């Protein structure tokens, strides 16, 4: 059931601004999975492939 | 927050906003000016539709978390960034109603009821006001939403269309139909009372 509120007292701009917290928003963002990052595929991925090639070559 | 981000605090034009969005896609910290700019507007949109202040703050935070998470997918297609945020707010609100975390509320000023009655060309009396308030929740959610945005929030049809993903003309037509429906419900209930 819908509730009707007549002449409701809403918070002031100052009190709304006081509740702003951008750092909290940033902290709540889902963390990027390392395995999906280009860094992983770039640095670790390439070095792993090189390691396997070299391992194959020398052994 | 790094000092270089302060540079992006001063903006006004949509082009500046788009530049901030592009930077924020790479680093969410750059989103701070947009968060500061739109936080209050989104909060006010939310609180008018929920009964508890704390729920409104929680939903507002969820809106910005979702906006930042989906920012890489955002593309400017002529619709203001604020409308994109309001669309997220709308979807977060309905999600919280479904999850029963908040209760659907309509916040109205006495003055605004007078405006609706003016539209109906009915004289303002306590009894008629009561009937109108009684029938308002009987409207379908989509119709209530239009009446709410047009009469209680004084939004333009263009803005309504942008938020509800309708054309300006479609928003106008649908609001007119919602008003006719409200008038029908009012007449029916007013006759019963008389």
Coordinates of C-alpha atoms in Angstrom, one line a residue:
Chain A
X1 CA 0.0 0.0 0.0
X2 CA 1.3 3.4 -0.9
X3 CA 1.8 5.8 1.9
X4 CA 1.0 9.5 1.4
X5 CA 2.9 12.1 3.4
X6 CA 1.5 15.6 3.4
X7 CA 3.7 18.7 4.1
X8 CA 6.5 16.5 5.1
X9 CA 9.6 18.1 6.7
X10 CA 12.5 17.2 4.4
X11 CA 16.2 17.5 5.5
X12 CA 18.0 20.8 4.8
X13 CA 20.6 21.1 2.1
X14 CA 23.3 21.4 4.8
X15 CA 22.3 18.2 6.5
X16 CA 22.2 16.4 3.2
X17 CA 25.6 17.7 2.3
X18 CA 26.9 16.6 5.7
X19 CA 26.0 13.0 4.9
X20 CA 27.9 13.0 1.6
X21 CA 30.8 10.6 1.7
X22 CA 32.6 10.0 -1.6
X23 CA 35.3 7.9 0.0
X24 CA 32.7 5.5 1.3
X25 CA 31.3 5.1 -2.2
X26 CA 34.8 4.4 -3.5
X27 CA 35.4 1.8 -0.9
X28 CA 32.1 0.1 -1.7
X29 CA 32.9 -0.3 -5.3
X30 CA 33.4 -3.9 -6.3
X31 CA 37.1 -4.7 -6.5
X32 CA 38.5 -5.5 -9.9
X33 CA 39.7 -9.1 -10.2
X34 CA 43.5 -9.1 -10.7
X35 CA 43.2 -11.9 -13.1
X36 CA 41.0 -9.8 -15.4
X37 CA 43.3 -6.8 -15.4
X38 CA 45.4 -6.0 -18.5
X39 CA 48.4 -5.8 -16.1
X40 CA 48.0 -9.5 -15.3
X41 CA 47.9 -10.5 -18.9
X42 CA 50.6 -8.1 -19.9
X43 CA 53.3 -8.5 -17.3
X44 CA 52.7 -11.9 -15.7
X45 CA 51.1 -13.5 -18.7
X46 CA 54.0 -12.7 -21.0
X47 CA 56.7 -13.6 -18.5
X48 CA 54.9 -16.9 -17.8
X49 CA 54.8 -17.7 -21.5
X50 CA 58.5 -16.8 -21.9
X51 CA 59.3 -18.9 -18.9
X52 CA 57.6 -21.9 -20.4
X53 CA 59.3 -21.4 -23.8
X54 CA 62.7 -21.1 -22.1
X55 CA 62.0 -24.1 -19.9
X56 CA 61.0 -26.1 -23.0
X57 CA 64.2 -24.9 -24.8
X58 CA 66.7 -25.8 -22.1
X59 CA 65.2 -29.0 -20.7
Chain B
X1 CA 42.2 12.7 -3.0
X2 CA 45.0 14.0 -5.2
X3 CA 45.4 17.7 -5.9
X4 CA 45.0 17.3 -9.6
X5 CA 41.4 16.2 -9.1
X6 CA 40.6 19.7 -7.6
X7 CA 41.1 21.1 -11.0
X8 CA 38.0 19.3 -12.2
X9 CA 35.9 20.7 -9.4
X10 CA 34.9 23.8 -11.4
X11 CA 32.7 22.9 -14.3
X12 CA 29.4 24.0 -15.7
X13 CA 29.0 22.9 -19.3
X14 CA 27.9 19.4 -20.3
X15 CA 31.2 19.1 -22.3
X16 CA 33.1 19.5 -19.0
X17 CA 30.9 16.9 -17.5
X18 CA 31.6 14.5 -20.3
X19 CA 35.4 15.1 -19.9
X20 CA 35.0 14.3 -16.2
X21 CA 33.1 11.1 -17.0
X22 CA 35.8 10.0 -19.5
X23 CA 38.4 10.5 -16.8
X24 CA 36.3 8.8 -14.2
X25 CA 36.0 5.8 -16.4
X26 CA 39.7 5.3 -16.0
X27 CA 39.9 6.4 -12.4
X28 CA 36.7 6.6 -10.2
X29 CA 38.3 9.2 -8.0
X30 CA 37.7 11.8 -10.8
X31 CA 33.9 11.2 -10.3
X32 CA 34.0 13.3 -7.0
X33 CA 32.8 16.6 -8.6
X34 CA 29.8 14.9 -10.2
X35 CA 29.0 13.1 -6.9
X36 CA 29.0 16.5 -5.1
X37 CA 26.9 18.1 -7.9
X38 CA 24.2 15.5 -8.1
X39 CA 24.1 14.0 -4.6
X40 CA 21.4 16.3 -3.2
X41 CA 19.2 16.1 -6.3
X42 CA 19.2 12.3 -6.3
X43 CA 18.7 12.2 -2.5
X44 CA 15.6 14.5 -2.8
X45 CA 14.2 12.3 -5.7
X46 CA 14.6 9.2 -3.5
X47 CA 13.4 10.6 -0.1
X48 CA 10.1 11.8 -1.7
X49 CA 9.4 8.2 -2.6
X50 CA 10.4 6.4 0.6
X51 CA 9.2 7.0 4.1
X52 CA 12.4 6.7 6.1
X53 CA 15.3 9.1 5.8
X54 CA 17.9 6.5 6.5
X55 CA 16.6 4.3 3.7
X56 CA 16.8 7.3 1.4
X57 CA 20.5 7.8 2.3
X58 CA 21.2 4.1 1.7
X59 CA 19.5 4.1 -1.7
X60 CA 21.3 7.3 -2.7
X61 CA 24.6 5.6 -1.9
X62 CA 23.6 2.5 -3.9
X63 CA 22.7 4.8 -6.9
X64 CA 26.3 6.2 -7.0
X65 CA 27.9 2.9 -6.4
X66 CA 25.9 1.5 -9.3
X67 CA 26.6 4.6 -11.5
X68 CA 30.4 4.2 -10.9
X69 CA 30.3 0.5 -11.5
X70 CA 28.4 1.0 -14.8
X71 CA 30.2 4.2 -15.8
X72 CA 32.5 2.4 -18.4
X73 CA 29.3 1.5 -20.3
X74 CA 28.0 5.1 -20.2
X75 CA 27.8 6.8 -23.6
X76 CA 26.5 10.2 -24.2
X77 CA 23.5 10.0 -26.6
X78 CA 22.0 13.5 -26.1
X79 CA 20.4 12.6 -22.8
X80 CA 21.9 14.6 -19.8
X81 CA 24.1 12.6 -17.4
X82 CA 21.7 13.6 -14.6
X83 CA 18.9 11.7 -16.3
X84 CA 21.1 8.6 -16.5
X85 CA 21.5 9.0 -12.7
X86 CA 17.8 9.4 -12.1
X87 CA 17.1 6.3 -14.2
X88 CA 19.5 4.4 -11.9
X89 CA 17.8 5.9 -8.9
X90 CA 14.4 4.8 -10.2
X91 CA 15.6 1.2 -10.7
X92 CA 17.3 1.2 -7.2
X93 CA 14.1 2.5 -5.7
X94 CA 11.9 -0.2 -7.2
X95 CA 14.5 -2.8 -6.2
X96 CA 14.3 -1.7 -2.6
X97 CA 10.4 -1.8 -2.8
X98 CA 10.6 -5.4 -4.1
X99 CA 13.1 -6.3 -1.4
X100 CA 10.8 -4.6 1.2
X101 CA 13.7 -2.4 2.4
X102 CA 11.7 0.7 1.8
X103 CA 8.0 1.6 1.5
X104 CA 6.6 3.4 -1.5
X105 CA 5.7 6.8 -0.4
X106 CA 4.3 9.9 -2.1
X107 CA 5.3 13.2 -0.5
X108 CA 3.0 16.0 -1.3
X109 CA 2.7 19.7 -0.3
X110 CA -0.8 21.0 0.4
X111 CA -0.1 23.7 -2.3
X112 CA 0.5 21.0 -4.9
X113 CA -2.8 19.3 -4.2
X114 CA -4.4 22.6 -5.0
X115 CA -2.7 22.6 -8.4
X116 CA -4.1 19.2 -9.3
X117 CA -7.6 20.4 -8.2
X118 CA -7.1 23.5 -10.4
X119 CA -6.3 21.2 -13.3
X120 CA -9.6 19.3 -12.6
X121 CA -11.5 22.6 -12.3
X122 CA -12.9 21.7 -8.9
X123 CA -13.1 24.1 -6.0
X124 CA -10.8 23.4 -3.1
X125 CA -12.6 22.1 -0.1
X126 CA -11.4 19.9 2.7
X127 CA -13.8 17.1 1.6
X128 CA -12.7 17.2 -2.0
X129 CA -9.1 17.3 -1.0
X130 CA -9.6 14.1 1.1
X131 CA -11.3 12.3 -1.8
X132 CA -8.4 13.2 -4.1
X133 CA -5.8 12.0 -1.6
X134 CA -7.8 8.8 -1.2
X135 CA -7.9 8.0 -4.9
X136 CA -4.3 9.0 -5.7
X137 CA -2.8 5.6 -4.5
X138 CA -5.4 3.8 -6.7
X139 CA -3.6 4.9 -9.8
X140 CA -1.2 2.4 -11.5
X141 CA 2.4 2.9 -10.5
X142 CA 3.3 4.2 -14.0
X143 CA 0.5 6.8 -13.8
X144 CA 1.3 7.8 -10.3
X145 CA 4.9 8.4 -11.2
X146 CA 3.9 10.8 -14.0
X147 CA 1.5 12.8 -11.8
X148 CA 4.2 12.8 -9.1
X149 CA 6.9 14.1 -11.4
X150 CA 4.7 16.7 -13.2
X151 CA 2.6 18.1 -10.3
X152 CA 4.5 17.4 -7.1
X153 CA 8.1 17.8 -8.5
X154 CA 7.2 20.4 -11.2
X155 CA 9.4 18.6 -13.8
X156 CA 9.2 19.5 -17.5
X157 CA 7.8 16.9 -19.9
X158 CA 11.3 16.8 -21.5
X159 CA 12.9 16.0 -18.2
X160 CA 10.2 13.4 -17.4
X161 CA 10.8 11.8 -20.8
X162 CA 14.5 11.6 -20.2
X163 CA 14.1 10.0 -16.8
X164 CA 11.4 7.6 -17.9
X165 CA 12.9 6.8 -21.3
X166 CA 10.0 8.3 -23.2
X167 CA 9.9 11.0 -25.8
X168 CA 8.8 14.5 -24.6
X169 CA 5.5 14.1 -26.5
X170 CA 4.9 10.6 -25.1
X171 CA 5.5 11.9 -21.6
X172 CA 2.9 14.6 -22.3
X173 CA 0.3 12.2 -23.6
X174 CA 0.8 9.7 -20.9
X175 CA 0.5 12.4 -18.2
X176 CA -2.7 13.6 -19.7
X177 CA -4.1 10.1 -19.7
X178 CA -3.0 9.6 -16.1
X179 CA -4.8 12.8 -15.2
X180 CA -8.0 11.6 -16.9
X181 CA -7.8 8.4 -15.0
X182 CA -7.3 10.3 -11.7
X183 CA -10.3 12.5 -12.6
X184 CA -12.4 9.4 -13.3
X185 CA -11.4 7.8 -9.9
X186 CA -12.1 11.1 -8.2
X187 CA -15.5 11.5 -9.8
X188 CA -16.5 7.9 -8.9
X189 CA -15.4 8.3 -5.3
X190 CA -16.8 11.8 -4.9
X191 CA -20.2 10.5 -6.1
X192 CA -20.0 7.6 -3.6
X193 CA -19.3 10.0 -0.8
X194 CA -22.1 12.3 -1.8

